[in-house]
Tab-separated table of C-alpha atoms in Angstrom:
chain	number	residue	atom	x	y	z
A	9	GLU	CA	0.000	0.000	0.000
A	10	THR	CA	1.688	3.174	-1.206
A	11	GLY	CA	-0.928	5.654	-0.012
A	12	VAL	CA	-1.987	6.534	-3.561
A	13	THR	CA	-5.177	4.954	-4.873
A	14	GLN	CA	-6.610	5.003	-8.363
A	15	THR	CA	-10.041	4.089	-9.695
A	16	PRO	CA	-11.092	2.370	-11.773
A	17	ARG	CA	-8.290	-0.152	-12.137
A	18	HIS	CA	-9.508	-1.163	-15.588
A	19	LEU	CA	-11.573	0.780	-18.118
A	20	VAL	CA	-12.775	-0.061	-21.596
A	21	MET	CA	-14.368	2.742	-23.569
A	22	GLY	CA	-15.463	3.594	-27.068
A	23	MET	CA	-14.067	6.543	-28.940
A	24	THR	CA	-17.204	8.609	-28.372
A	25	ASN	CA	-17.482	7.952	-24.639
A	26	LYS	CA	-16.694	10.365	-21.817
A	27	LYS	CA	-15.086	8.886	-18.734
A	28	SER	CA	-12.980	10.048	-15.810
A	29	LEU	CA	-10.050	8.565	-13.946
A	30	LYS	CA	-9.684	9.319	-10.261
A	31	CYS	CA	-6.610	9.490	-8.065
A	32	GLU	CA	-6.483	10.058	-4.323
A	33	GLN	CA	-3.418	10.347	-2.107
A	34	HIS	CA	-3.427	9.873	1.649
A	35	LEU	CA	0.147	11.032	2.215
A	36	GLY	CA	-0.407	14.731	2.846
A	37	HIS	CA	1.516	15.590	-0.307
A	38	ASN	CA	1.165	18.851	-2.185
A	39	ALA	CA	2.106	17.810	-5.720
A	40	MET	CA	0.318	15.314	-7.954
A	41	TYR	CA	1.147	13.964	-11.382
A	42	TRP	CA	-0.426	12.070	-14.291
A	43	TYR	CA	1.757	9.742	-16.375
A	44	LYS	CA	1.009	7.608	-19.428
A	45	GLN	CA	2.776	4.273	-19.799
A	46	SER	CA	2.470	2.528	-23.146
A	47	ALA	CA	3.886	-0.863	-23.985
A	48	LYS	CA	7.646	-0.794	-24.535
A	49	LYS	CA	7.824	2.984	-24.005
A	50	PRO	CA	9.242	5.033	-21.152
A	51	LEU	CA	6.939	6.722	-18.695
A	52	GLU	CA	5.518	9.914	-20.207
A	53	LEU	CA	4.740	12.789	-17.874
A	54	MET	CA	1.386	14.360	-18.827
A	55	PHE	CA	0.370	16.871	-16.178
A	56	VAL	CA	1.718	18.263	-12.924
A	57	TYR	CA	-0.228	20.009	-10.168
A	58	ASN	CA	1.291	21.765	-7.171
A	59	PHE	CA	-1.018	23.075	-4.449
A	60	LYS	CA	-3.970	22.524	-6.837
A	61	GLU	CA	-2.401	24.667	-9.566
A	62	GLN	CA	-1.345	23.127	-12.860
A	63	THR	CA	2.354	23.742	-13.359
A	64	GLU	CA	3.045	21.560	-16.356
A	65	ASN	CA	1.190	20.312	-19.408
A	66	ASN	CA	3.495	18.211	-21.545
A	67	SER	CA	1.827	18.979	-24.892
A	68	VAL	CA	-1.031	16.638	-24.075
A	69	PRO	CA	-3.982	16.609	-26.543
A	70	SER	CA	-7.084	18.427	-25.349
A	71	ARG	CA	-9.075	15.193	-25.289
A	72	PHE	CA	-7.326	14.673	-21.923
A	73	SER	CA	-8.524	17.210	-19.356
A	74	PRO	CA	-7.095	17.181	-15.819
A	75	GLU	CA	-8.787	18.516	-12.723
A	76	CYS	CA	-7.350	19.000	-9.242
A	77	PRO	CA	-10.033	20.151	-6.788
A	78	ASN	CA	-7.699	19.863	-3.779
A	79	SER	CA	-4.220	18.589	-2.947
A	80	SER	CA	-5.509	15.081	-2.242
A	81	HIS	CA	-7.530	14.438	-5.389
A	82	LEU	CA	-6.680	14.439	-9.059
A	83	PHE	CA	-8.910	13.571	-11.973
A	84	LEU	CA	-8.281	12.914	-15.642
A	85	HIS	CA	-11.345	13.492	-17.808
A	86	LEU	CA	-11.352	11.595	-21.076
A	87	HIS	CA	-13.337	12.516	-24.182
A	88	THR	CA	-13.225	11.361	-27.781
A	89	LEU	CA	-10.152	9.217	-27.281
A	90	GLN	CA	-8.309	7.288	-29.965
A	91	PRO	CA	-7.215	3.626	-29.891
A	92	GLU	CA	-3.593	4.754	-29.549
A	93	ASP	CA	-4.537	6.306	-26.204
A	94	SER	CA	-4.857	2.800	-24.780
A	95	ALA	CA	-2.245	2.559	-22.024
A	96	LEU	CA	-1.661	2.334	-18.291
A	97	TYR	CA	-2.357	5.736	-16.712
A	98	LEU	CA	-0.422	6.286	-13.530
A	99	CYS	CA	-0.959	8.879	-10.853
A	100	ALA	CA	1.816	9.897	-8.479
A	101	SER	CA	2.253	12.340	-5.634
A	102	SER	CA	5.169	13.971	-3.847
A	103	GLN	CA	5.629	16.191	-0.836
A	104	GLY	CA	6.733	19.098	-2.957
A	105	LEU	CA	7.338	19.720	-6.608
A	106	GLY	CA	10.260	17.607	-7.718
A	107	ASP	CA	10.463	15.521	-4.523
A	108	THR	CA	10.442	11.724	-4.533
A	109	GLN	CA	7.243	10.486	-6.123
A	110	TYR	CA	4.983	7.694	-4.934
A	111	PHE	CA	2.820	5.995	-7.544
A	112	GLY	CA	-0.678	4.583	-7.547
A	113	PRO	CA	-1.489	1.167	-9.058
A	114	GLY	CA	-2.639	2.691	-12.341
A	115	THR	CA	-5.739	2.467	-14.523
A	116	ARG	CA	-5.473	0.141	-17.512
A	117	LEU	CA	-7.370	1.949	-20.275
A	118	THR	CA	-8.477	0.295	-23.489
A	119	VAL	CA	-10.049	2.436	-26.221
A	120	LEU	CA	-12.022	0.498	-28.814
B	6	GLY	CA	12.596	15.029	-21.956
B	7	GLN	CA	15.971	13.653	-21.102
B	8	GLN	CA	16.093	9.950	-20.372
B	9	LEU	CA	18.546	8.038	-18.256
B	10	ASN	CA	20.445	5.241	-19.979
B	11	GLN	CA	19.491	2.066	-18.168
B	12	SER	CA	21.000	-1.330	-18.880
B	13	PRO	CA	20.471	-4.082	-19.497
B	14	GLN	CA	17.025	-3.775	-21.078
B	15	SER	CA	16.143	-7.290	-20.003
B	16	MET	CA	17.619	-10.178	-18.051
B	17	PHE	CA	16.608	-13.819	-17.853
B	18	ILE	CA	18.318	-15.489	-14.936
B	19	GLN	CA	18.198	-18.629	-12.851
B	20	GLU	CA	16.741	-18.482	-9.354
B	21	GLY	CA	19.503	-17.929	-6.830
B	22	GLU	CA	21.699	-15.860	-9.126
B	23	ASP	CA	22.741	-12.304	-8.349
B	24	VAL	CA	21.533	-9.461	-10.571
B	25	SER	CA	23.130	-6.156	-11.406
B	26	MET	CA	21.698	-3.261	-13.387
B	27	ASN	CA	22.779	0.343	-13.795
B	28	CYS	CA	21.812	3.786	-14.985
B	29	THR	CA	23.986	6.499	-16.416
B	30	SER	CA	23.423	10.089	-17.386
B	31	SER	CA	25.335	12.911	-18.984
B	32	SER	CA	23.902	15.242	-16.324
B	33	ILE	CA	24.500	15.480	-12.604
B	34	PHE	CA	21.630	14.608	-10.275
B	35	ASN	CA	21.252	15.062	-6.535
B	36	THR	CA	18.806	12.223	-5.979
B	37	TRP	CA	18.678	8.746	-7.476
B	38	LEU	CA	15.736	6.405	-7.038
B	39	TRP	CA	15.014	2.797	-7.905
B	40	TYR	CA	11.457	1.566	-8.501
B	41	LYS	CA	10.022	-1.870	-9.216
B	42	GLN	CA	6.900	-2.356	-11.306
B	43	GLU	CA	5.033	-5.648	-11.360
B	44	PRO	CA	2.580	-6.492	-14.142
B	45	GLY	CA	-0.616	-4.441	-13.944
B	46	GLU	CA	0.659	-2.328	-11.054
B	47	GLY	CA	2.302	1.050	-10.594
B	48	PRO	CA	6.001	1.488	-9.786
B	49	VAL	CA	6.869	0.964	-6.117
B	50	LEU	CA	9.806	2.830	-4.601
B	51	LEU	CA	12.556	0.426	-3.506
B	52	ILE	CA	15.491	2.609	-2.583
B	53	ALA	CA	16.180	6.354	-2.522
B	54	LEU	CA	19.738	7.732	-2.597
B	55	TYR	CA	20.471	11.315	-1.615
B	56	LYS	CA	24.255	11.553	-1.295
B	57	ALA	CA	27.053	10.884	-3.776
B	58	GLY	CA	28.839	7.658	-2.885
B	59	GLU	CA	25.958	6.490	-0.698
B	60	LEU	CA	25.413	2.730	-0.540
B	61	THR	CA	21.989	1.669	0.717
B	62	SER	CA	20.446	-1.747	1.237
B	63	ASN	CA	16.855	-2.907	1.440
B	64	GLY	CA	16.833	-6.620	2.192
B	65	ARG	CA	18.488	-8.401	-0.727
B	66	LEU	CA	18.657	-5.151	-2.697
B	67	THR	CA	21.645	-2.839	-2.639
B	68	ALA	CA	21.924	0.422	-4.552
B	69	GLN	CA	24.718	2.949	-4.864
B	70	PHE	CA	24.750	6.619	-5.824
B	71	GLY	CA	27.760	7.098	-8.080
B	72	ILE	CA	30.510	9.382	-6.851
B	73	THR	CA	30.270	11.494	-10.015
B	74	ARG	CA	26.505	11.894	-9.408
B	75	LYS	CA	25.936	10.753	-12.992
B	76	ASP	CA	25.188	7.101	-12.354
B	77	SER	CA	23.695	4.531	-10.013
B	78	PHE	CA	23.496	0.761	-9.815
B	79	LEU	CA	21.114	-1.718	-8.247
B	80	ASN	CA	22.124	-5.217	-7.172
B	81	ILE	CA	19.772	-8.019	-6.195
B	82	SER	CA	21.359	-10.952	-4.406
B	83	ALA	CA	20.081	-14.542	-4.459
B	84	SER	CA	17.160	-13.824	-6.795
B	85	ILE	CA	13.783	-15.466	-6.219
B	86	PRO	CA	10.776	-15.801	-8.548
B	87	SER	CA	8.931	-12.871	-6.949
B	88	ASP	CA	11.752	-10.552	-8.040
B	89	VAL	CA	10.205	-10.681	-11.517
B	90	GLY	CA	9.182	-7.272	-12.810
B	91	ILE	CA	10.495	-4.132	-14.436
B	92	TYR	CA	13.042	-2.118	-12.492
B	93	PHE	CA	13.246	1.613	-13.221
B	94	CYS	CA	15.895	4.061	-12.186
B	95	ALA	CA	14.907	7.700	-11.803
B	96	ALA	CA	16.787	10.824	-10.867
B	97	HIS	CA	16.120	14.472	-10.177
B	98	ASN	CA	17.400	17.680	-8.716
B	99	ALA	CA	15.459	19.632	-6.098
B	100	GLY	CA	12.395	21.259	-7.569
B	101	ASN	CA	12.749	19.511	-10.914
B	102	MET	CA	10.758	16.690	-12.425
B	103	LEU	CA	11.876	13.085	-12.298
B	104	THR	CA	13.792	11.698	-15.250
B	105	PHE	CA	13.301	7.969	-15.791
B	106	GLY	CA	15.385	5.194	-17.253
B	107	GLY	CA	13.882	2.891	-19.849
B	108	GLY	CA	13.582	0.011	-17.389
B	109	THR	CA	15.177	-3.403	-16.940
B	110	ARG	CA	12.808	-6.334	-17.350
B	111	LEU	CA	13.858	-9.130	-14.996
B	112	MET	CA	12.707	-12.691	-15.520
B	113	VAL	CA	13.648	-15.413	-13.032
B	114	LYS	CA	13.554	-19.091	-13.889
B	115	PRO	CA	12.694	-21.295	-10.900
């Protein structure tokens, strides 16, 4: 148990669906991150939030929309995704920006 | 972004053997981390290194922060089947994002 939870663990959606991924951290951290992990590719940083403010958007397509209502919760809203968006989406948190990150178990997303 | 050079990319070893993997970079980092990721799960932090030359153990795992601050290695002694997974190195400087290695996929034959 790393203190970072993600739901759902698995998600299958069509290209026209709208869904959301949820991340919650119980570590009292101030920074939260979204990563995409595709098969045989390095981890790709998508978004970074620090004290609820977005500090980084790594040229992510607008069909991915993050939301951080407070320092403990992070969402990733999905809309009109493509099959190539199928991947493991990982959430992480750290005490401060750039500190050691602790990861959640991930959401395995399949886009049909 | 910049990626750490991690090797080997994969290893297939016999149970009981020792394992060694390393990461190198052209840049200096102040913190080196080693994570393990099992299938269908997120990376779990194994060892964190904060000082050049530091040697830290966690059970059968030992990691070192290179004296030049540009590299780190991870050793696993007497491997067992549950050591199977992908091992990632990561590094950063204070206030900066993590940079990850490409991972070492470890397979252990009972």
